[in-house]
Coordinates of N, CA and C in Angstrom, one line a residue:
M1 N 23.1 -12.6 -6.3 CA 22.0 -11.8 -5.7 C 20.7 -12.4 -5.9
D2 N 20.6 -13.7 -5.8 CA 19.4 -14.4 -5.9 C 18.4 -13.9 -4.9
G3 N 17.1 -13.9 -5.3 CA 16.1 -13.5 -4.3 C 15.0 -12.6 -4.9
D4 N 14.2 -12.0 -4.0 CA 13.1 -11.2 -4.4 C 13.5 -9.7 -4.6
A5 N 12.9 -9.1 -5.6 CA 13.2 -7.7 -5.9 C 11.9 -6.9 -5.9
L6 N 12.0 -5.7 -5.4 CA 11.0 -4.7 -5.5 C 11.3 -3.8 -6.6
V7 N 10.4 -3.7 -7.6 CA 10.7 -2.9 -8.8 C 9.7 -1.8 -8.9
L8 N 10.2 -0.6 -9.0 CA 9.3 0.6 -9.0 C 9.4 1.4 -10.3
S9 N 8.3 1.7 -10.8 CA 8.2 2.3 -12.2 C 8.4 3.8 -12.1
A10 N 8.7 4.3 -13.3 CA 8.6 5.7 -13.6 C 7.2 6.2 -13.5
G11 N 7.0 7.5 -13.5 CA 5.7 8.0 -13.4 C 5.5 9.5 -12.9
G12 N 6.6 10.2 -12.8 CA 6.5 11.5 -12.3 C 5.8 11.6 -10.9
L13 N 5.0 12.6 -10.7 CA 4.3 12.7 -9.4 C 3.3 11.6 -9.1
W14 N 2.9 10.9 -10.2 CA 2.0 9.7 -10.0 C 2.7 8.7 -9.1
A15 N 4.0 8.7 -9.0 CA 4.7 7.7 -8.2 C 4.4 7.8 -6.7
A16 N 3.6 8.9 -6.3 CA 3.1 8.9 -5.0 C 2.2 7.7 -4.7
W17 N 1.6 7.2 -5.8 CA 0.7 6.0 -5.6 C 1.6 4.8 -5.1
E18 N 2.8 4.7 -5.5 CA 3.7 3.6 -5.1 C 3.9 3.7 -3.6
V19 N 3.9 4.9 -3.0 CA 4.1 5.0 -1.6 C 2.9 4.4 -0.8
G20 N 1.7 4.7 -1.3 CA 0.5 4.1 -0.7 C 0.5 2.6 -0.8
A21 N 0.9 2.0 -2.0 CA 0.9 0.6 -2.2 C 2.0 0.0 -1.3
W22 N 3.2 0.6 -1.2 CA 4.2 0.1 -0.4 C 3.9 0.1 1.1
S23 N 3.1 1.1 1.5 CA 2.7 1.2 2.9 C 1.9 -0.1 3.4
V24 N 1.2 -0.7 2.4 CA 0.4 -1.9 2.7 C 1.3 -3.1 2.6
L25 N 2.2 -3.1 1.6 CA 2.9 -4.4 1.2 C 4.2 -4.6 1.9
H26 N 4.7 -3.5 2.6 CA 6.1 -3.6 3.1 C 6.2 -4.7 4.3
E27 N 5.1 -4.9 5.0 CA 5.1 -5.9 6.0 C 5.0 -7.3 5.5
R28 N 4.6 -7.5 4.3 CA 4.4 -8.8 3.7 C 5.5 -9.2 2.7
F29 N 6.2 -8.2 2.3 CA 7.3 -8.5 1.3 C 8.6 -7.8 1.7
R30 N 9.6 -8.7 1.9 CA 10.9 -8.2 2.3 C 11.9 -8.4 1.1
P31 N 12.1 -7.3 0.4 CA 13.0 -7.5 -0.8 C 14.4 -7.6 -0.4
R32 N 15.2 -8.3 -1.3 CA 16.6 -8.4 -1.1 C 17.3 -7.5 -2.1
L33 N 16.5 -6.9 -3.0 CA 17.0 -6.0 -4.0 C 15.9 -5.0 -4.4
I34 N 16.3 -3.7 -4.6 CA 15.3 -2.7 -5.0 C 15.8 -2.1 -6.3
V35 N 15.0 -2.0 -7.3 CA 15.4 -1.4 -8.6 C 14.3 -0.4 -9.0
G36 N 14.7 0.8 -9.4 CA 13.7 1.8 -9.8 C 14.1 2.6 -11.0
A37 N 13.1 3.1 -11.7 CA 13.4 4.0 -12.8 C 12.7 5.4 -12.5
S38 N 13.4 6.4 -12.8 CA 12.8 7.8 -12.7 C 12.3 8.0 -11.3
A39 N 11.1 8.5 -11.1 CA 10.6 8.8 -9.8 C 10.6 7.5 -8.9
G40 N 10.4 6.4 -9.5 CA 10.5 5.1 -8.8 C 11.9 4.9 -8.3
A41 N 12.9 5.4 -8.9 CA 14.3 5.3 -8.4 C 14.4 6.1 -7.2
W42 N 13.8 7.3 -7.1 CA 13.9 8.1 -5.9 C 13.1 7.4 -4.8
N43 N 12.0 6.9 -5.0 CA 11.3 6.1 -4.0 C 12.1 5.0 -3.5
G44 N 12.7 4.2 -4.5 CA 13.5 3.1 -4.1 C 14.8 3.4 -3.3
W45 N 15.4 4.5 -3.7 CA 16.6 5.0 -3.0 C 16.3 5.3 -1.5
A46 N 15.1 5.9 -1.3 CA 14.7 6.2 0.1 C 14.4 4.9 0.9
I47 N 13.6 4.0 0.2 CA 13.3 2.8 0.9 C 14.5 1.9 1.2
A48 N 15.4 1.8 0.3 CA 16.7 1.1 0.5 C 17.5 1.8 1.6
G49 N 17.3 3.1 1.8 CA 18.0 3.8 2.8 C 17.3 3.8 4.2
G50 N 16.2 3.1 4.3 CA 15.5 2.9 5.6 C 14.3 3.8 5.8
A51 N 13.9 4.5 4.8 CA 12.7 5.3 4.9 C 11.5 4.5 5.2
S52 N 10.7 4.9 6.1 CA 9.4 4.2 6.4 C 8.3 4.7 5.5
P53 N 7.2 4.0 5.4 CA 6.1 4.5 4.6 C 5.6 5.9 5.1
D54 N 5.7 6.1 6.4 CA 5.3 7.5 7.0 C 6.3 8.5 6.5
D55 N 7.6 8.2 6.5 CA 8.6 9.1 6.0 C 8.4 9.5 4.5
L56 N 8.1 8.5 3.7 CA 7.8 8.7 2.3 C 6.6 9.6 2.1
T57 N 5.5 9.3 2.9 CA 4.3 10.1 2.8 C 4.6 11.5 3.1
R58 N 5.3 11.7 4.2 CA 5.6 13.1 4.6 C 6.5 13.8 3.5
D59 N 7.4 13.1 2.9 CA 8.2 13.7 1.9 C 7.4 14.1 0.7
W60 N 6.5 13.2 0.3 CA 5.6 13.5 -0.9 C 4.6 14.6 -0.7
L61 N 4.2 14.8 0.6 CA 3.2 15.9 0.9 C 3.9 17.2 1.3
D62 N 5.2 17.2 1.2 CA 6.0 18.5 1.5 C 5.7 19.5 0.4
P63 N 5.2 20.7 0.8 CA 4.9 21.7 -0.3 C 6.1 22.1 -1.1
S64 N 7.3 21.9 -0.5 CA 8.5 22.3 -1.3 C 8.6 21.6 -2.6
L65 N 8.0 20.5 -2.7 CA 8.0 19.7 -4.0 C 7.4 20.5 -5.2
A66 N 6.6 21.5 -4.8 CA 5.9 22.3 -5.8 C 7.0 23.1 -6.6
D67 N 8.2 23.3 -6.0 CA 9.2 24.1 -6.7 C 10.1 23.2 -7.6
F68 N 9.8 21.9 -7.6 CA 10.6 21.0 -8.4 C 10.5 21.3 -9.9
I69 N 9.3 21.6 -10.4 CA 9.1 22.0 -11.8 C 9.1 23.5 -12.0
R70 N 10.1 24.0 -12.7 CA 10.2 25.4 -13.0 C 10.5 25.5 -14.5
F71 N 9.6 26.2 -15.1 CA 9.7 26.3 -16.6 C 10.8 27.3 -16.9
G72 N 11.6 27.0 -18.0 CA 12.7 27.8 -18.5 C 13.3 27.2 -19.7
L73 N 13.2 27.9 -20.8 CA 13.7 27.3 -22.1 C 15.2 27.2 -22.1
H74 N 15.7 26.1 -22.6 CA 17.1 25.8 -22.9 C 17.2 24.9 -24.1
R75 N 18.4 24.6 -24.5 CA 18.6 23.9 -25.8 C 18.0 22.5 -25.8
A76 N 17.8 21.9 -24.6 CA 17.3 20.5 -24.6 C 15.9 20.4 -24.2
G77 N 15.2 21.5 -23.8 CA 13.8 21.4 -23.4 C 13.3 22.7 -22.7
C78 N 12.4 22.5 -21.8 CA 11.7 23.7 -21.3 C 11.6 23.7 -19.7
L79 N 12.3 22.8 -19.1 CA 12.3 22.7 -17.6 C 13.7 23.0 -17.1
R80 N 13.8 23.9 -16.1 CA 15.1 24.2 -15.5 C 15.7 23.0 -14.7
G81 N 17.0 22.9 -14.9 CA 17.7 21.7 -14.2 C 18.1 22.0 -12.8
E82 N 18.2 23.3 -12.4 CA 18.7 23.5 -11.0 C 17.8 22.9 -9.9
P83 N 16.4 23.1 -10.0 CA 15.6 22.5 -9.0 C 15.7 21.0 -8.9
L84 N 15.8 20.3 -10.1 CA 16.0 18.9 -10.1 C 17.3 18.5 -9.3
C85 N 18.4 19.2 -9.6 CA 19.6 18.9 -9.0 C 19.6 19.2 -7.5
E86 N 18.9 20.2 -7.1 CA 18.7 20.5 -5.7 C 18.0 19.4 -4.9
V87 N 16.9 18.9 -5.4 CA 16.2 17.9 -4.8 C 17.0 16.6 -4.7
A88 N 17.7 16.3 -5.8 CA 18.6 15.1 -5.9 C 19.7 15.2 -4.8
R89 N 20.3 16.3 -4.7 CA 21.3 16.5 -3.6 C 20.8 16.2 -2.2
E90 N 19.6 16.8 -2.0 CA 19.0 16.6 -0.7 C 18.7 15.1 -0.4
L91 N 18.1 14.4 -1.4 CA 17.8 13.0 -1.3 C 19.0 12.2 -1.0
F92 N 20.1 12.5 -1.8 CA 21.3 11.8 -1.6 C 21.9 12.0 -0.2
A93 N 21.8 13.2 0.3 CA 22.3 13.5 1.6 C 21.5 12.8 2.7
R94 N 20.2 12.6 2.5 CA 19.4 12.1 3.6 C 19.4 10.6 3.7
Y95 N 19.7 9.9 2.6 CA 19.6 8.4 2.6 C 20.8 7.8 2.0
R96 N 21.2 6.6 2.5 CA 22.2 5.8 1.9 C 21.7 4.3 1.9
P97 N 21.8 3.6 0.8 CA 21.2 2.3 0.7 C 21.8 1.3 1.8
A98 N 21.0 0.7 2.5 CA 21.4 -0.4 3.5 C 21.2 -1.7 2.9
M99 N 20.8 -1.8 1.7 CA 20.6 -3.1 1.0 C 20.9 -2.9 -0.5
P100 N 21.0 -3.9 -1.3 CA 21.2 -3.8 -2.7 C 20.2 -2.9 -3.4
F101 N 20.6 -1.9 -4.2 CA 19.8 -1.0 -4.9 C 20.4 -0.7 -6.2
A102 N 19.5 -0.5 -7.2 CA 20.0 -0.1 -8.5 C 19.0 0.8 -9.2
L103 N 19.5 1.7 -10.0 CA 18.6 2.6 -10.8 C 19.0 2.5 -12.3
T104 N 18.2 2.9 -13.2 CA 18.5 2.9 -14.6 C 18.6 4.3 -15.2
L105 N 19.5 4.5 -16.1 CA 19.7 5.7 -16.8 C 19.8 5.5 -18.3
V106 N 19.5 6.5 -19.1 CA 19.7 6.4 -20.6 C 20.8 7.4 -21.0
E107 N 21.8 6.9 -21.7 CA 22.8 7.8 -22.2 C 22.4 8.4 -23.5
V108 N 22.7 9.7 -23.7 CA 22.3 10.4 -24.9 C 23.6 10.9 -25.5
P109 N 23.7 10.8 -26.9 CA 22.6 10.6 -27.8 C 22.5 9.1 -28.2
S110 N 23.3 8.2 -27.7 CA 23.3 6.8 -28.1 C 22.0 6.0 -27.7
L111 N 21.3 6.5 -26.6 CA 20.1 5.9 -26.1 C 20.4 4.5 -25.5
K112 N 21.7 4.3 -25.1 CA 22.0 3.1 -24.4 C 21.5 3.1 -22.9
V113 N 21.0 2.0 -22.5 CA 20.5 2.0 -21.1 C 21.6 1.4 -20.2
R114 N 21.7 2.1 -19.0 CA 22.8 1.7 -18.1 C 22.2 1.4 -16.7
I115 N 22.6 0.4 -16.1 CA 22.3 0.1 -14.7 C 23.4 0.7 -13.8
V116 N 23.0 1.4 -12.8 CA 23.9 2.0 -11.8 C 23.5 1.5 -10.4
R117 N 24.5 0.9 -9.7 CA 24.3 0.3 -8.4 C 24.7 1.2 -7.2
E118 N 24.3 0.8 -6.0 CA 24.4 1.6 -4.8 C 25.8 2.3 -4.6
H119 N 26.8 1.5 -4.7 CA 28.2 2.1 -4.4 C 28.6 3.1 -5.5
E120 N 28.0 3.0 -6.7 CA 28.4 3.9 -7.8 C 27.6 5.2 -7.8
I121 N 26.4 5.2 -7.1 CA 25.5 6.3 -7.3 C 25.9 7.5 -6.6
T122 N 25.8 8.7 -7.3 CA 26.0 10.0 -6.7 C 24.7 10.8 -6.8
W123 N 24.7 12.0 -6.3 CA 23.5 12.8 -6.5 C 23.3 13.1 -7.9
R124 N 24.3 13.1 -8.8 CA 24.1 13.4 -10.2 C 23.4 12.2 -10.8
H125 N 23.6 11.0 -10.4 CA 22.9 9.8 -10.9 C 21.4 9.9 -10.5
L126 N 21.1 10.4 -9.3 CA 19.7 10.5 -8.9 C 19.1 11.6 -9.7
A127 N 19.8 12.7 -10.0 CA 19.2 13.8 -10.8 C 18.9 13.3 -12.2
A128 N 19.9 12.6 -12.8 CA 19.8 12.1 -14.2 C 18.6 11.1 -14.3
S129 N 18.4 10.3 -13.2 CA 17.3 9.3 -13.3 C 15.9 9.9 -13.5
C130 N 15.8 11.2 -13.2 CA 14.5 11.9 -13.3 C 14.6 13.0 -14.3
A131 N 15.6 13.1 -15.1 CA 15.8 14.1 -16.1 C 15.0 13.8 -17.4
I132 N 13.7 14.2 -17.3 CA 12.8 13.8 -18.4 C 13.3 14.4 -19.7
P133 N 13.4 13.6 -20.8 CA 13.9 14.1 -22.1 C 13.0 15.1 -22.6
C134 N 13.5 16.2 -23.3 CA 12.8 17.3 -23.8 C 12.2 18.2 -22.8
G135 N 12.5 17.9 -21.5 CA 12.1 18.7 -20.4 C 13.3 19.3 -19.7
F136 N 13.9 18.4 -18.8 CA 15.1 18.8 -18.1 C 16.3 18.6 -19.1
P137 N 17.4 19.4 -18.8 CA 18.6 19.1 -19.5 C 19.3 17.8 -19.1
P138 N 20.0 17.1 -20.0 CA 20.7 15.9 -19.6 C 21.7 16.3 -18.5
V139 N 22.0 15.3 -17.6 CA 23.0 15.5 -16.6 C 24.3 14.9 -17.0
E140 N 25.4 15.7 -16.9 CA 26.7 15.2 -17.3 C 27.4 14.5 -16.1
I141 N 27.9 13.3 -16.4 CA 28.5 12.5 -15.4 C 29.8 11.8 -16.0
E142 N 30.9 12.2 -15.6 CA 32.2 11.7 -16.1 C 32.3 11.8 -17.6
G143 N 31.9 12.9 -18.1 CA 32.0 13.2 -19.5 C 30.9 12.7 -20.4
R144 N 30.0 12.0 -19.8 CA 28.8 11.5 -20.6 C 27.5 12.1 -20.1
R145 N 26.5 12.1 -21.0 CA 25.3 12.8 -20.6 C 24.2 11.7 -20.5
Y146 N 23.3 11.9 -19.4 CA 22.3 10.9 -19.1 C 21.0 11.6 -18.9
V147 N 19.9 10.8 -19.2 CA 18.5 11.3 -18.9 C 17.8 10.2 -18.3
D148 N 16.5 10.4 -18.0 CA 15.6 9.6 -17.3 C 15.6 8.1 -17.8
G149 N 15.9 7.2 -16.9 CA 15.9 5.8 -17.3 C 14.6 5.2 -17.7
G150 N 13.5 5.9 -17.3 CA 12.2 5.5 -17.8 C 11.9 5.7 -19.3
F151 N 12.8 6.5 -19.9 CA 12.6 6.7 -21.3 C 12.8 5.5 -22.2
R152 N 13.6 4.5 -21.7 CA 13.7 3.3 -22.4 C 13.3 2.0 -21.7
G153 N 12.6 2.3 -20.6 CA 12.1 1.1 -19.8 C 11.5 1.6 -18.5
A154 N 10.2 1.9 -18.6 CA 9.5 2.6 -17.4 C 9.4 1.7 -16.2
L155 N 9.4 0.4 -16.5 CA 9.3 -0.6 -15.4 C 10.5 -1.6 -15.6
P156 N 11.6 -1.3 -14.8 CA 12.9 -2.0 -15.1 C 13.0 -3.4 -14.6
L157 N 12.0 -4.2 -14.9 CA 12.1 -5.6 -14.5 C 13.3 -6.3 -15.1
W158 N 13.7 -6.0 -16.3 CA 14.8 -6.6 -17.0 C 16.1 -6.4 -16.1
A159 N 16.2 -5.2 -15.5 CA 17.4 -4.9 -14.7 C 17.4 -5.7 -13.4
A160 N 16.2 -5.9 -12.8 CA 16.2 -6.8 -11.6 C 16.6 -8.2 -12.0
E161 N 16.1 -8.7 -13.2 CA 16.5 -10.0 -13.6 C 18.0 -10.1 -13.9
Q162 N 18.6 -9.1 -14.5 CA 20.0 -9.1 -14.8 C 20.8 -9.1 -13.6
L163 N 20.3 -8.5 -12.5 CA 21.0 -8.5 -11.2 C 20.8 -9.7 -10.4
G164 N 20.1 -10.7 -10.9 CA 20.0 -12.0 -10.2 C 18.6 -12.3 -9.6
A165 N 17.6 -11.4 -9.7 CA 16.3 -11.7 -9.1 C 15.6 -12.8 -9.8
R166 N 14.9 -13.6 -9.1 CA 14.1 -14.7 -9.6 C 12.6 -14.4 -9.5
R167 N 12.3 -13.6 -8.5 CA 10.9 -13.1 -8.4 C 10.9 -11.6 -8.1
A168 N 9.8 -11.0 -8.5 CA 9.7 -9.5 -8.4 C 8.3 -9.1 -8.0
L169 N 8.2 -8.1 -7.1 CA 7.0 -7.4 -6.9 C 7.2 -6.1 -7.6
A170 N 6.3 -5.8 -8.6 CA 6.4 -4.6 -9.5 C 5.3 -3.7 -9.2
L171 N 5.6 -2.5 -8.8 CA 4.6 -1.4 -8.6 C 4.7 -0.5 -9.8
N172 N 3.7 -0.5 -10.6 CA 3.7 0.1 -12.0 C 2.6 1.1 -12.1
V173 N 2.9 2.4 -12.2 CA 1.8 3.4 -12.3 C 1.5 3.7 -13.8
L174 N 2.3 3.3 -14.7 CA 2.1 3.6 -16.1 C 1.4 2.4 -16.8
N175 N 0.2 2.2 -16.5 CA -0.5 1.1 -17.0 C -1.7 1.4 -18.0
T176 N -1.8 2.6 -18.4 CA -2.9 3.0 -19.3 C -2.6 2.5 -20.7
P177 N -3.6 2.3 -21.6 CA -3.4 1.9 -23.0 C -2.3 2.7 -23.7
G178 N -2.4 4.0 -23.5 CA -1.4 4.9 -24.2 C 0.0 4.6 -23.8
F179 N 0.3 4.3 -22.6 CA 1.6 4.0 -22.1 C 2.0 2.6 -22.6
R180 N 1.1 1.7 -22.6 CA 1.4 0.3 -23.1 C 1.8 0.4 -24.6
L181 N 1.1 1.2 -25.4 CA 1.4 1.4 -26.8 C 2.8 2.0 -26.9
L182 N 3.1 3.0 -26.1 CA 4.4 3.7 -26.2 C 5.5 2.6 -25.8
H183 N 5.2 1.8 -24.9 CA 6.2 0.7 -24.5 C 6.6 -0.1 -25.8
R184 N 5.5 -0.5 -26.6 CA 5.8 -1.3 -27.7 C 6.5 -0.5 -28.8
V185 N 6.1 0.7 -29.0 CA 6.7 1.6 -30.1 C 8.2 1.9 -29.8
M186 N 8.5 2.1 -28.5 CA 9.8 2.5 -28.1 C 10.7 1.2 -28.0
R187 N 10.1 0.0 -28.1 CA 10.9 -1.2 -28.0 C 11.6 -1.2 -26.6
M188 N 10.9 -0.9 -25.6 CA 11.5 -0.9 -24.3 C 11.9 -2.3 -23.8
R189 N 13.0 -2.3 -23.0 CA 13.5 -3.6 -22.7 C 12.5 -4.4 -21.8
R190 N 12.5 -5.7 -22.0 CA 11.6 -6.6 -21.3 C 12.5 -7.7 -20.6
P191 N 11.9 -8.2 -19.5 CA 12.7 -9.3 -18.8 C 12.5 -10.6 -19.6
G192 N 13.3 -11.6 -19.3 CA 13.1 -12.9 -19.9 C 12.0 -13.7 -19.3
G193 N 11.8 -14.9 -19.6 CA 10.7 -15.7 -19.1 C 11.0 -16.3 -17.7
A194 N 12.2 -16.1 -17.2 CA 12.6 -16.8 -15.9 C 12.1 -16.0 -14.7
L195 N 11.8 -14.7 -14.9 CA 11.4 -13.8 -13.8 C 9.9 -13.9 -13.5
A196 N 9.6 -14.4 -12.3 CA 8.2 -14.5 -11.8 C 7.8 -13.1 -11.3
V197 N 6.7 -12.5 -11.8 CA 6.4 -11.1 -11.5 C 5.0 -11.0 -10.9
T198 N 4.8 -10.4 -9.8 CA 3.5 -10.0 -9.2 C 3.4 -8.5 -9.5
R199 N 2.5 -8.1 -10.3 CA 2.2 -6.7 -10.6 C 1.1 -6.1 -9.8
V200 N 1.4 -4.9 -9.3 CA 0.3 -4.1 -8.7 C 0.3 -2.8 -9.4
E201 N -1.0 -2.4 -9.8 CA -1.2 -1.2 -10.7 C -2.4 -0.5 -10.2
P202 N -2.5 0.8 -10.6 CA -3.6 1.6 -10.2 C -4.9 1.0 -10.8
S203 N -6.0 1.0 -10.0 CA -7.2 0.5 -10.5 C -8.0 1.5 -11.3
R204 N -7.6 2.7 -11.3 CA -8.2 3.7 -12.2 C -7.2 4.8 -12.6
R205 N -7.5 5.5 -13.6 CA -6.6 6.5 -14.2 C -6.2 7.5 -13.1
L206 N -5.0 7.9 -13.0 CA -4.5 8.8 -12.0 C -4.7 10.2 -12.3
G207 N -4.7 10.6 -13.6 CA -4.9 12.0 -13.9 C -4.3 12.3 -15.2
S208 N -4.2 13.6 -15.5 CA -3.6 14.1 -16.8 C -2.1 14.1 -16.6
L209 N -1.4 14.3 -17.8 CA 0.1 14.5 -17.8 C 0.5 15.7 -17.0
R210 N -0.4 16.7 -17.0 CA -0.1 17.9 -16.2 C -0.1 17.6 -14.7
D211 N -1.0 16.7 -14.3 CA -1.1 16.3 -12.9 C 0.2 15.6 -12.5
A212 N 0.8 14.9 -13.4 CA 2.0 14.1 -13.2 C 3.3 15.0 -13.0
L213 N 3.1 16.3 -13.4 CA 4.2 17.2 -13.4 C 4.1 18.4 -12.4
V214 N 2.8 18.7 -12.1 CA 2.6 19.9 -11.2 C 2.0 19.4 -9.9
W215 N 2.8 19.7 -8.8 CA 2.5 19.2 -7.5 C 1.2 19.8 -7.0
N216 N 0.4 18.9 -6.4 CA -0.9 19.4 -5.8 C -1.1 18.4 -4.6
A217 N -1.2 19.0 -3.4 CA -1.4 18.2 -2.2 C -2.6 17.3 -2.3
T218 N -3.7 17.8 -2.8 CA -4.9 16.9 -2.9 C -4.7 15.7 -3.8
N219 N -4.0 15.9 -4.9 CA -3.7 14.8 -5.8 C -2.8 13.8 -5.1
I220 N -1.7 14.3 -4.5 CA -0.8 13.4 -3.8 C -1.5 12.5 -2.8
G221 N -2.3 13.2 -2.0 CA -3.0 12.4 -1.0 C -4.0 11.4 -1.6
R222 N -4.6 11.8 -2.6 CA -5.6 10.9 -3.3 C -4.9 9.7 -3.9
W223 N -3.7 9.9 -4.5 CA -3.0 8.8 -5.1 C -2.4 7.9 -4.1
I224 N -1.9 8.4 -3.0 CA -1.4 7.6 -1.9 C -2.5 6.7 -1.3
D225 N -3.7 7.3 -1.1 CA -4.9 6.5 -0.7 C -5.3 5.4 -1.6
L226 N -5.2 5.7 -2.9 CA -5.6 4.7 -3.9 C -4.6 3.6 -3.9
G227 N -3.3 3.9 -3.8 CA -2.3 2.9 -3.7 C -2.5 1.9 -2.6
R228 N -2.9 2.5 -1.4 CA -3.2 1.6 -0.3 C -4.4 0.7 -0.6
S229 N -5.4 1.3 -1.2 CA -6.6 0.5 -1.5 C -6.3 -0.6 -2.6
D230 N -5.5 -0.2 -3.6 CA -5.2 -1.2 -4.6 C -4.3 -2.4 -4.1
A231 N -3.4 -2.0 -3.2 CA -2.5 -3.1 -2.6 C -3.2 -4.0 -1.6
S232 N -4.3 -3.5 -1.0 CA -4.9 -4.3 0.0 C -5.6 -5.5 -0.6
S233 N -5.8 -5.6 -1.9 CA -6.4 -6.7 -2.5 C -5.4 -7.7 -3.0
I234 N -4.1 -7.4 -2.9 CA -3.1 -8.3 -3.4 C -2.7 -9.4 -2.4
T235 N -2.7 -10.6 -2.9 CA -2.3 -11.8 -2.2 C -0.8 -12.1 -2.5
M236 N 0.0 -12.1 -1.5 CA 1.4 -12.4 -1.7 C 1.7 -13.9 -1.3

């Protein structure tokens, strides 16, 4: 699977920024592989399934996304799992990858990272890819429990490299000093030196952690616009 990879980072609702960036870059970059973590996995699943930038923008601006986060205490956290599963089912039903695609998951309690590819992916894998630890309950798949792949690698460049990519376009929304520190503390997986990476990142802070969890149409529109602006200065 040699070739170019599009790698999409975790980031909750901030991943709307990726949509704006991709709307500019999709005509200049034709990936042979897409890899995503967390919300980036959902964007990647849709892109691999043929979603246009307009489709993605419409999906992100859909007010029904406001129901995605519903608070409710359970043994593993404070966010109800039913809305997560409902959105994952809908996403799975709407799109099927027409090109190589992979997402990452973290198994609990071992914290092992797993790559799951297009033919293996079910709606449960899509749900698990966004099951934020200490928020959503883990998702059980074939007797094992999984959570958000971004927990151990917010930008899964290592997975793209492992799948044969030599070059990657990385859209990374988690670029603040706090997240960079967390990356080091958590010893998140990194690619080797053979992968050539072009990074595109937000030029300014996207907002608070609350903003990344609570849907707001104004924020979504602003982040998409910023993604377009940030990507416009990239030379491919």
